[in-house]
Coordinates of C-alpha atoms and ligand atoms in Angstrom, one line a residue:
M94 CA 0.0 0.0 0.0
R95 CA 1.2 3.5 -0.8
S96 CA 2.7 5.5 2.0
Q97 CA 4.4 8.7 2.3
W98 CA 7.1 9.6 4.8
Q99 CA 8.9 12.8 5.8
G100 CA 12.4 13.3 7.2
S101 CA 15.2 15.8 6.6
K102 CA 17.2 16.2 3.5
A103 CA 20.9 15.1 4.1
S104 CA 22.0 14.8 0.6
G105 CA 19.7 16.0 -2.3
G106 CA 18.6 14.2 -5.4
L107 CA 15.7 12.1 -6.8
S108 CA 15.8 8.3 -7.0
L109 CA 13.7 5.3 -7.5
G110 CA 14.7 1.9 -6.0
R111 CA 13.9 -1.2 -4.1
A112 CA 14.3 -1.2 -0.3
R113 CA 17.0 -3.0 1.5
V114 CA 16.1 -3.1 5.2
V115 CA 19.2 -3.3 7.5
Y116 CA 18.4 -3.5 11.2
S117 CA 20.7 -2.2 13.7
A118 CA 22.2 -4.0 16.5
N119 CA 18.9 -3.5 18.2
L120 CA 17.8 -6.8 16.6
E121 CA 14.3 -8.0 16.5
I122 CA 14.5 -11.5 17.6
E123 CA 12.1 -14.4 17.7
A124 CA 11.7 -14.7 21.5
D125 CA 9.7 -18.0 22.0
L126 CA 11.8 -21.3 22.8
I127 CA 12.2 -24.1 20.2
D128 CA 11.7 -27.7 21.2
D129 CA 14.4 -30.4 21.0
A130 CA 13.2 -31.7 17.5
A131 CA 13.7 -28.1 16.2
I132 CA 17.5 -27.7 17.3
P133 CA 19.2 -29.4 14.3
N134 CA 17.0 -27.3 11.8
E135 CA 17.8 -24.1 13.7
T136 CA 21.4 -24.9 13.8
K137 CA 21.6 -25.5 10.1
R138 CA 19.6 -22.2 9.6
F139 CA 22.4 -20.4 11.5
E140 CA 25.1 -22.3 9.4
A141 CA 23.5 -21.4 6.2
A142 CA 23.3 -17.7 7.2
L143 CA 27.0 -17.8 8.1
N144 CA 27.9 -19.2 4.6
T145 CA 25.7 -16.6 2.9
T146 CA 27.5 -13.9 4.7
R147 CA 30.9 -15.4 3.8
Q148 CA 29.9 -15.4 0.2
E149 CA 28.6 -11.6 0.4
L150 CA 31.9 -10.5 2.1
Q151 CA 34.0 -12.5 -0.4
S152 CA 32.0 -11.0 -3.6
L153 CA 32.2 -7.5 -1.8
S154 CA 35.9 -7.4 -1.7
E155 CA 36.3 -8.6 -5.2
R156 CA 33.9 -5.7 -6.4
L157 CA 35.5 -2.9 -4.5
S158 CA 37.4 -0.3 -6.3
G159 CA 38.3 3.4 -6.1
A160 CA 40.1 5.4 -3.4
L161 CA 38.9 3.8 -0.4
A162 CA 39.0 0.2 -1.5
R163 CA 42.1 -0.7 0.3
D164 CA 41.0 0.3 3.6
L165 CA 37.5 -1.2 3.0
V166 CA 39.1 -4.5 1.9
E167 CA 41.0 -4.6 5.3
I168 CA 37.7 -4.1 7.2
I169 CA 35.9 -6.7 5.2
E170 CA 38.9 -9.2 5.9
A171 CA 38.3 -8.5 9.6
H172 CA 34.7 -9.2 9.4
A173 CA 35.4 -12.5 7.5
L174 CA 37.6 -13.5 10.4
I175 CA 34.8 -12.9 12.9
L176 CA 32.6 -15.4 11.0
D177 CA 35.3 -18.1 11.4
D178 CA 35.9 -17.5 15.1
P179 CA 34.5 -20.3 17.2
D180 CA 34.2 -17.8 20.2
F181 CA 31.5 -16.3 18.1
T182 CA 29.9 -19.1 16.0
D183 CA 30.3 -22.1 18.5
G184 CA 28.8 -19.8 21.2
V185 CA 25.5 -19.2 19.1
V186 CA 25.2 -22.9 18.3
A187 CA 25.7 -23.7 22.1
L188 CA 22.9 -21.3 23.0
I189 CA 20.6 -22.7 20.5
R190 CA 21.2 -26.4 21.9
A191 CA 21.5 -25.7 25.5
E192 CA 18.8 -22.9 25.9
H193 CA 16.5 -23.8 23.1
L194 CA 16.7 -20.4 21.6
H195 CA 15.9 -19.4 18.0
A196 CA 19.0 -18.7 15.9
T197 CA 18.1 -15.0 16.0
A198 CA 17.8 -14.9 19.7
A199 CA 21.1 -16.9 20.1
L200 CA 22.8 -14.5 18.0
K201 CA 21.7 -11.5 19.7
R202 CA 22.5 -13.0 23.2
Q203 CA 26.0 -14.0 21.9
R204 CA 26.5 -10.6 20.5
D205 CA 25.6 -8.9 23.7
Q206 CA 28.1 -11.1 25.7
L207 CA 30.9 -10.6 23.2
A208 CA 30.1 -6.9 23.1
A209 CA 30.3 -6.6 27.0
A210 CA 33.7 -8.3 26.8
F211 CA 34.9 -5.9 24.2
D212 CA 33.7 -2.9 26.2
A213 CA 35.7 -4.1 29.3
I214 CA 39.0 -4.3 27.1
E215 CA 41.5 -1.6 27.7
D216 CA 43.1 -1.6 24.4
P217 CA 41.3 0.8 22.2
Y218 CA 42.2 -1.0 19.0
L219 CA 40.6 -4.1 20.3
R220 CA 37.6 -2.3 21.8
A221 CA 36.9 -0.6 18.5
R222 CA 36.5 -4.0 17.0
R223 CA 33.1 -4.1 18.8
D224 CA 31.8 -2.1 15.7
D225 CA 33.0 -5.0 13.4
L226 CA 31.2 -7.4 15.6
D227 CA 27.9 -5.4 15.1
H228 CA 28.3 -5.2 11.5
V229 CA 29.0 -8.9 11.2
V230 CA 26.1 -9.7 13.5
Q231 CA 23.8 -7.4 11.3
R232 CA 24.7 -9.2 8.1
V233 CA 24.3 -12.7 9.5
F234 CA 21.1 -11.5 11.1
A235 CA 19.7 -10.2 7.9
A236 CA 20.7 -13.5 6.1
L237 CA 18.8 -15.4 8.7
Q238 CA 15.8 -13.1 8.2
R239 CA 15.8 -14.0 4.4
G240 CA 16.3 -17.7 5.0
G241 CA 20.0 -17.9 5.4
A242 CA 20.9 -19.8 2.1
E243 CA 19.3 -17.2 -0.1
P244 CA 21.6 -16.0 -3.0
D245 CA 24.0 -13.0 -2.5
R246 CA 21.5 -10.2 -2.4
R247 CA 22.9 -7.9 0.4
V248 CA 26.1 -7.2 -1.8
R249 CA 24.2 -6.4 -5.0
A250 CA 23.1 -2.8 -4.2
D251 CA 22.4 -2.0 -7.7
G252 CA 19.1 -0.2 -7.8
E253 CA 18.5 -0.5 -4.0
I254 CA 17.7 2.1 -1.5
L255 CA 19.1 1.4 1.9
V256 CA 16.7 1.7 4.9
C257 CA 18.6 1.7 8.1
E258 CA 18.9 3.3 11.5
S259 CA 22.2 5.0 10.6
L260 CA 25.4 3.8 9.0
P261 CA 29.1 4.5 9.3
P262 CA 30.6 6.6 6.6
A263 CA 32.9 3.6 5.4
E264 CA 29.9 1.5 4.9
L265 CA 28.2 4.1 2.8
A266 CA 31.5 4.3 0.6
Q267 CA 31.4 0.5 0.2
L268 CA 27.6 0.8 -0.9
Q269 CA 28.2 3.5 -3.1
Y270 CA 30.6 1.4 -5.2
Q271 CA 28.0 -1.4 -5.4
G272 CA 25.6 1.0 -7.1
L273 CA 23.3 1.9 -4.1
H274 CA 20.6 4.5 -5.3
G275 CA 19.9 6.2 -2.1
V276 CA 19.6 5.9 1.8
V277 CA 16.7 6.5 4.2
A278 CA 17.8 6.6 7.8
T279 CA 15.5 6.6 10.9
A280 CA 18.3 8.5 12.9
S281 CA 21.4 10.3 11.8
S282 CA 21.6 14.0 10.8
P283 CA 22.3 16.1 7.8
Y284 CA 25.5 17.3 9.4
S285 CA 27.0 13.7 10.1
H286 CA 30.0 12.7 8.2
T287 CA 28.0 10.1 6.6
A288 CA 25.8 12.8 5.2
I289 CA 28.8 14.9 4.1
L290 CA 30.0 11.8 2.3
A291 CA 26.6 11.1 0.6
R292 CA 26.6 14.6 -0.8
S293 CA 30.2 14.1 -2.1
F294 CA 28.9 11.1 -3.8
R295 CA 25.7 12.8 -4.8
M296 CA 23.8 10.0 -3.2
P297 CA 20.3 11.1 -2.3
M298 CA 19.8 10.5 1.4
V299 CA 17.0 11.5 3.8
C300 CA 17.5 11.0 7.6
G301 CA 15.3 11.2 10.7
V302 CA 12.5 9.2 8.9
K303 CA 11.0 7.9 12.2
G304 CA 9.2 4.5 12.3
A305 CA 10.5 3.6 8.7
L306 CA 12.4 0.5 9.9
A307 CA 9.2 -1.1 11.1
Q308 CA 7.1 -0.2 8.2
I309 CA 9.1 -0.5 4.9
H310 CA 10.0 -4.1 3.8
D311 CA 12.9 -5.6 1.9
G312 CA 11.8 -5.2 -1.8
D313 CA 9.3 -2.4 -1.4
L314 CA 9.5 0.2 -4.2
I315 CA 10.8 3.5 -2.9
L316 CA 10.6 6.9 -4.6
L317 CA 13.1 9.0 -2.8
D318 CA 12.8 12.9 -3.1
A319 CA 15.7 13.8 -0.9
D320 CA 15.7 17.4 -2.0
H321 CA 12.4 17.7 0.0
G322 CA 13.4 15.3 2.6
S323 CA 10.5 12.9 1.7
L324 CA 9.8 9.5 0.3
I325 CA 6.9 7.5 -1.1
V326 CA 6.8 3.7 -0.6
Q327 CA 5.0 1.7 -3.2
P328 CA 4.3 4.8 -5.3
D329 CA 1.3 4.9 -7.7
A330 CA 1.1 5.5 -11.4
I331 CA 0.6 9.3 -10.8
D332 CA 3.8 9.4 -8.6
L333 CA 5.9 7.6 -11.2
T334 CA 4.7 9.8 -14.0
R335 CA 5.5 12.9 -11.9
F336 CA 9.0 11.3 -11.0
R337 CA 9.8 10.7 -14.8
S338 CA 9.0 14.3 -15.6
Q339 CA 11.0 15.6 -12.8
Q340 CA 13.9 13.3 -13.8
K341 CA 13.5 14.7 -17.4
E342 CA 13.8 18.2 -16.0
I343 CA 17.0 17.5 -14.2
E344 CA 18.6 15.9 -17.2
R345 CA 17.7 19.0 -19.2
T346 CA 19.1 21.4 -16.5
E347 CA 22.3 19.2 -16.3
R348 CA 22.7 19.3 -20.2
R349 CA 22.3 22.9 -20.2
R350 CA 24.7 23.6 -17.4
S351 CA 27.4 21.3 -18.8
R352 CA 27.3 23.4 -22.2
Q353 CA 27.9 26.5 -20.0
K354 CA 31.6 27.5 -19.2
A355 CA 32.4 27.4 -15.7
G356 CA 34.0 30.9 -15.6
V357 CA 34.5 33.0 -12.5
A358 CA 32.0 33.2 -9.9
K359 CA 30.3 36.5 -9.6
T360 CA 27.2 38.1 -8.1
R361 CA 24.7 39.7 -10.6
D362 CA 26.3 43.1 -9.9
G363 CA 29.7 41.8 -10.8
Y364 CA 31.3 41.2 -7.4
V365 CA 33.9 38.3 -7.7
I366 CA 33.3 35.6 -5.0
R367 CA 36.0 32.8 -4.6
L368 CA 34.8 29.2 -4.4
H369 CA 37.1 26.8 -3.0
A370 CA 36.8 23.1 -2.5
N371 CA 36.7 20.8 0.4
A372 CA 38.5 17.4 -0.2
D373 CA 39.6 14.4 1.8
D374 CA 41.2 12.2 -1.1
A375 CA 42.7 12.2 -4.6
E376 CA 39.5 11.7 -6.2
T377 CA 37.7 14.8 -4.7
I378 CA 40.8 16.7 -5.5
V379 CA 40.3 15.8 -9.2
L380 CA 36.6 16.8 -9.0
A381 CA 37.8 20.3 -7.4
A382 CA 40.2 20.9 -10.3
R383 CA 37.4 19.9 -12.8
A384 CA 34.8 22.1 -11.1
G385 CA 37.2 25.1 -11.4
A386 CA 37.7 25.4 -7.7
D387 CA 39.8 28.5 -6.7
S388 CA 41.9 26.3 -4.3
I389 CA 41.3 23.5 -1.8
G390 CA 40.0 25.3 1.2
L391 CA 39.9 22.5 3.4
F392 CA 41.8 19.0 3.1
R393 CA 40.5 16.8 5.7
T394 CA 43.5 14.6 6.6
E395 CA 42.1 12.5 9.4
F396 CA 40.6 10.1 6.7
L397 CA 44.2 9.0 6.2
F398 CA 44.4 7.9 9.8
M399 CA 41.0 6.0 10.2
R400 CA 40.4 2.4 10.4
R401 CA 43.9 0.9 10.1
R402 CA 46.3 -0.9 12.4
E403 CA 49.4 1.4 11.9
L404 CA 49.7 5.1 11.6
P405 CA 50.5 6.5 8.3
S406 CA 54.2 7.3 8.1
E407 CA 55.7 10.8 7.2
E408 CA 56.6 9.4 3.7
E409 CA 53.0 8.1 3.0
Q410 CA 51.4 11.4 4.3
F411 CA 54.0 13.4 2.4
R412 CA 53.0 11.5 -0.8
V413 CA 49.4 12.2 -0.4
Y414 CA 49.8 15.9 0.3
R415 CA 52.2 16.3 -2.6
D416 CA 49.9 14.7 -4.9
A417 CA 47.0 16.9 -3.7
V418 CA 49.2 20.1 -4.3
I419 CA 50.5 18.8 -7.7
S420 CA 46.9 18.0 -8.8
M421 CA 45.8 21.6 -8.1
G422 CA 48.7 23.2 -10.2
N423 CA 49.4 26.8 -8.9
K424 CA 46.3 26.9 -6.8
P425 CA 46.8 26.6 -3.0
V426 CA 45.9 23.6 -0.9
T427 CA 44.8 24.0 2.8
L428 CA 45.9 21.0 4.7
R429 CA 44.1 20.6 7.8
T430 CA 45.9 19.0 10.7
L431 CA 44.4 15.8 12.3
D432 CA 40.9 16.3 13.5
L433 CA 39.6 13.2 15.0
G434 CA 36.9 12.8 17.6
A435 CA 33.0 12.6 17.9
D436 CA 31.8 10.7 14.8
K437 CA 35.2 10.6 13.2
T438 CA 36.5 7.7 15.4
V439 CA 39.7 5.9 14.9
G440 CA 40.5 2.3 15.9
G441 CA 44.3 1.1 15.8
P442 CA 47.3 2.6 17.3
L443 CA 46.3 6.0 18.4
E444 CA 45.0 4.8 21.7
I445 CA 42.4 7.5 22.3
S446 CA 40.7 6.6 25.5
Q447 CA 36.9 6.5 25.2
E448 CA 35.3 9.6 26.5
E449 CA 31.8 10.2 28.0
N450 CA 31.5 13.2 25.8
P451 CA 33.9 13.0 22.8
A452 CA 32.5 16.2 21.1
L453 CA 33.8 18.1 24.1
G454 CA 36.8 15.9 24.6
L455 CA 40.5 15.5 23.3
R456 CA 39.7 16.5 19.7
G457 CA 41.5 18.3 16.9
I458 CA 44.4 20.6 17.8
R459 CA 44.1 19.3 21.6
L460 CA 45.1 15.8 20.6
S461 CA 47.7 16.9 18.3
L462 CA 49.4 18.9 20.9
Q463 CA 49.2 16.0 23.4
R464 CA 50.8 13.7 20.9
S465 CA 53.6 16.1 19.8
A466 CA 55.5 13.4 17.8
L467 CA 52.5 12.4 15.8
F468 CA 52.0 16.1 15.1
A469 CA 55.4 16.8 14.1
T470 CA 55.3 13.9 11.7
Q471 CA 52.3 15.4 10.0
L472 CA 53.6 19.0 10.0
R473 CA 57.0 17.7 8.4
A474 CA 55.1 15.8 5.8
M475 CA 53.0 19.0 5.0
L476 CA 56.0 21.2 5.0
R477 CA 57.8 18.8 2.4
A478 CA 54.7 19.1 0.3
S479 CA 55.0 22.7 0.3
A480 CA 57.9 22.4 -2.2
F481 CA 55.6 21.3 -4.9
G482 CA 53.2 24.2 -4.8
S483 CA 51.3 26.4 -2.6
V484 CA 50.5 24.9 0.8
R485 CA 48.5 26.4 3.7
I486 CA 48.2 24.6 7.2
L487 CA 45.0 24.9 9.1
L488 CA 44.5 24.0 12.8
P489 CA 41.0 22.5 13.9
M490 CA 39.2 22.8 17.1
V491 CA 41.2 25.8 18.3
S492 CA 40.0 27.3 21.6
A493 CA 43.0 29.2 22.9
V494 CA 46.0 31.5 21.6
E495 CA 48.3 29.0 23.5
E496 CA 47.2 26.2 21.2
V497 CA 48.3 28.4 18.1
R498 CA 51.5 29.6 19.7
A499 CA 52.5 25.9 20.6
A500 CA 51.5 24.6 17.0
R501 CA 53.5 27.6 15.5
S502 CA 56.6 26.9 17.6
L503 CA 56.5 23.2 16.6
L504 CA 56.1 24.1 13.0
E505 CA 59.0 26.5 13.2
S506 CA 61.2 23.8 14.7
C507 CA 60.1 21.3 12.1
M508 CA 61.1 24.0 9.4
A509 CA 64.4 24.4 11.0
E510 CA 65.0 20.6 11.1
L511 CA 64.2 20.2 7.4
R512 CA 66.2 23.2 6.6
A513 CA 69.2 21.7 8.4
S514 CA 68.7 18.5 6.4
K515 CA 68.4 20.5 3.2
V516 CA 64.9 19.1 2.4
P517 CA 63.3 21.4 -0.1
M518 CA 60.2 23.3 1.1
S519 CA 58.5 26.7 0.7
D520 CA 59.5 29.6 3.2
Q521 CA 55.9 30.7 3.0
V522 CA 53.5 28.3 4.7
P523 CA 50.7 30.3 6.1
L524 CA 49.2 28.8 9.4
G525 CA 45.4 29.2 9.8
V526 CA 42.9 28.8 12.6
M527 CA 39.5 27.1 12.2
I528 CA 36.9 29.0 14.1
E529 CA 34.5 26.5 15.1
V530 CA 34.5 26.8 18.9
P531 CA 32.5 29.7 20.7
A532 CA 35.8 30.4 22.8
A533 CA 37.6 30.9 19.4
V534 CA 34.8 33.5 18.5
M535 CA 35.3 35.4 21.7
I536 CA 39.1 35.6 21.2
C537 CA 39.0 36.1 17.6
N538 CA 40.8 39.5 17.7
E539 CA 43.8 38.0 19.4
L540 CA 43.7 34.9 17.3
A541 CA 43.7 37.1 14.1
R542 CA 46.8 38.8 15.4
I543 CA 48.8 35.3 15.5
A544 CA 47.0 33.5 12.7
D545 CA 47.7 34.0 9.0
F546 CA 44.0 33.2 8.0
F547 CA 40.7 32.0 9.5
A548 CA 38.3 29.2 8.1
I549 CA 35.0 29.2 9.8
G550 CA 33.9 25.5 10.5
S551 CA 30.2 26.3 10.6
N552 CA 29.3 22.5 11.2
D553 CA 31.0 22.5 14.5
L554 CA 30.5 26.1 15.4
A555 CA 26.6 25.6 15.0
Q556 CA 26.5 22.5 17.2
Y557 CA 28.6 24.2 20.2
V558 CA 26.8 27.5 19.9
L559 CA 23.3 26.0 19.7
A560 CA 24.1 23.1 22.0
A561 CA 22.8 20.7 19.5
D562 CA 24.7 17.5 18.4
R563 CA 25.3 17.6 14.7
N564 CA 24.8 13.8 14.5
N565 CA 21.7 13.5 16.7
A566 CA 18.5 13.2 14.7
A567 CA 16.5 14.1 17.9
V568 CA 17.7 17.7 18.0
V569 CA 17.8 18.4 14.3
N570 CA 15.4 21.1 14.7
H571 CA 17.6 22.7 17.3
Y572 CA 20.7 22.5 14.8
D573 CA 19.5 25.4 12.9
P574 CA 22.1 27.5 11.1
L575 CA 19.1 30.1 10.7
H576 CA 19.2 30.6 14.4
P577 CA 19.8 34.4 15.2
A578 CA 22.5 33.5 17.8
F579 CA 24.3 31.5 15.1
I580 CA 24.0 34.3 12.5
R581 CA 25.2 36.9 15.1
T582 CA 28.2 34.5 16.0
L583 CA 29.2 34.5 12.3
F584 CA 29.2 38.1 12.1
L585 CA 31.3 38.5 15.1
V586 CA 34.0 36.3 13.5
F587 CA 33.8 38.0 10.2
D588 CA 33.8 41.4 11.7
G589 CA 36.9 40.4 13.9
A590 CA 38.7 39.1 10.8
H591 CA 37.9 42.1 8.7
R592 CA 39.1 44.7 11.3
A593 CA 42.4 42.7 11.8
R594 CA 42.7 42.2 8.0
C595 CA 42.9 38.5 8.4
P596 CA 41.7 36.6 5.4
I597 CA 38.7 34.5 6.2
S598 CA 36.6 31.7 4.4
I599 CA 33.7 29.4 5.4
C600 CA 34.1 25.9 4.9
G601 CA 31.2 24.1 6.8
E602 CA 28.3 22.7 4.9
I603 CA 26.2 25.8 4.9
A604 CA 29.0 27.2 2.4
G605 CA 27.8 24.8 -0.2
D606 CA 24.2 25.1 0.4
P607 CA 22.7 27.7 -2.1
L608 CA 19.8 28.3 0.5
Y609 CA 22.5 30.3 2.7
T610 CA 24.4 31.9 0.0
P611 CA 22.4 35.3 0.1
L612 CA 22.8 35.3 4.0
L613 CA 26.6 34.7 3.8
I614 CA 27.0 37.4 1.2
A615 CA 25.0 39.8 3.3
L616 CA 27.4 39.1 6.2
G617 CA 30.2 40.1 4.0
L618 CA 31.9 36.6 3.3
T619 CA 33.7 36.4 0.0
D620 CA 35.5 33.0 0.3
F621 CA 33.4 29.9 0.4
S622 CA 34.8 26.4 0.5
M623 CA 32.6 23.4 -0.2
H624 CA 32.4 20.0 -1.9
P625 CA 33.1 20.4 -5.5
N626 CA 29.9 19.0 -6.5
S627 CA 28.2 22.1 -4.9
I628 CA 30.4 24.7 -6.7
R629 CA 28.2 24.8 -9.8
D630 CA 25.0 25.3 -7.6
V631 CA 26.6 28.1 -5.5
R632 CA 28.0 29.7 -8.7
D633 CA 24.4 29.8 -10.1
M634 CA 23.0 31.3 -7.1
L635 CA 25.6 33.9 -6.9
A636 CA 24.8 35.0 -10.3
T637 CA 21.2 35.9 -9.1
L638 CA 22.1 37.8 -6.2
N639 CA 22.8 41.5 -5.7
R640 CA 25.7 41.9 -3.3
K641 CA 25.3 45.6 -2.8
S642 CA 21.6 45.3 -1.8
L643 CA 22.3 42.2 0.4
R644 CA 25.2 44.0 2.1
A645 CA 23.0 47.0 3.0
K646 CA 20.6 44.6 4.7
A647 CA 23.3 43.2 6.8
K648 CA 22.1 45.0 9.9
R649 CA 18.6 43.7 9.5
F650 CA 19.8 40.2 9.3
L651 CA 21.8 40.7 12.6
H652 CA 18.7 42.2 14.3
A653 CA 16.3 39.5 13.0
A654 CA 14.7 37.8 16.1
D655 CA 13.8 34.4 14.6
R656 CA 14.0 32.1 11.8
E657 CA 10.8 33.4 10.1
S658 CA 12.3 36.9 9.8
L659 CA 15.7 35.6 8.5
C660 CA 14.0 33.6 5.7
A661 CA 11.8 36.7 4.7
L662 CA 14.9 38.6 4.7
M663 CA 16.6 36.2 2.3
E664 CA 13.6 36.1 0.0
N665 CA 13.4 39.7 -0.9
Ligands
PEP888 C1 33.2 22.1 10.4 O1 33.1 21.9 11.5 O2 32.5 23.0 9.9 C2 34.3 21.6 9.5 C3 34.4 22.1 8.4 O3 34.9 20.4 10.0 P1 34.4 19.0 10.1 O4 33.0 18.9 9.3 O5 35.5 18.1 9.4 O6 34.3 18.8 11.5
MG889 MG1 34.8 20.8 12.3

């Protein structure tokens, strides 16, 4: 039966596909007990599900390609090992036999026991393997629900729309390579890293669709209108006709745009705005160069450190940074130092202890300064890359001038060391500060004196100013960049930077969303950094705006009391 659902847009686009429902670790089990006669069958069912899962993983690693393939294959191999681990499999079979549990109930019980054991482990790498366990359990669980021996469906994502609670960024990357058409998440938020990744893949994604997991079934047809944060399950003929005409319109617009030359981004009254790109790997850098980005305004280096057993060496980091610089020709590349924490977790050798409240924990520059050897390795790799083009270094999560001073002093000693060893590098490597913590806003005058440039991290700044977790669907309405407090915060930063003549850009997600372009122009921003795929949309929006009249309205934006008045101001 046709039903309509509403959530929030996480990544725009229109798509039609079959549902693939993936349950979270909160598994729905068959709770009743089985009798003796059913035990052999139940054991067989579990073993068949294990086999199906093994085949799925095997076929998945064979199909992977692209930038993340190596990391993802490592993850898949770790998952395959769990499937062969007697602690896991024998435990489930023992529970079926001794406790007369259904395979789903035994699997859940075994998962809970192992998860508790993982939680008690001191070693953070091993503890992080609990996520792997959950992913494996979910796969086996799904195979059990489908009858275990069913052929390999989970790995064939072509034409499928994933319906899930939430999913980790790596999982999305993997499914994208398999041809996934879209994502419907019951939790998650438009500001999670998974959503950022979905936008970079141009994968339609809607989040916060409450109740969808219970009501949507595997194979249901879904029409996903992610631009409006909505979906129709089992669409009727009228829906499909509308979908086809919307699709045609999108294709026409695409064709028209691809004929247009990129050119310089200008407002209608001729004011030049610089559009930079956010990147995190070689592929996005290529997209950035193709989209005509003025520079790489933010290179997120932490993705090099995630989900691996060993830290990337100076040499490995150097090659990645150098290649980014070479790919951008004479345009600058802003390399951000390690920014792990919150939803960007890391297993492996970094040994970050689990924190009660990681968003307020040992993140970004705090972590780097505490691990100075690690930080120095990264700075040296960045400095060496500066011999190949224009490099800028950017510090994340700064909340005090002392942090910038300490980072600069380490940078200078790395420079001296490299110089002494006659390693080539540029003499001019500007050091910038991300403004993404309210404390940094309050001291932006002082920071502007010691920083060479600012980059506003509006994703984090909004969550800290508004006390609303960017990853939490329950507070998505509170995480509103059109909150007057946030607009006034942006103004304070921009005004501080402007007075101190400190160059400033904005690189959070609002920079790439044309909805916010008029507002940011009104506040005086002239440098926007965004995913390369958003450059065209923002450029098109700029061409419709009159900067002079928007600037004249800046005070009214600042004094707006609520969202409604801000929206009204943006419209006229
Ligand atoms: C931000 O916080 O706005 C930002 C650009 O950094 P990240 O999204 O990587 O935290
Ligand atoms: Mg940030």
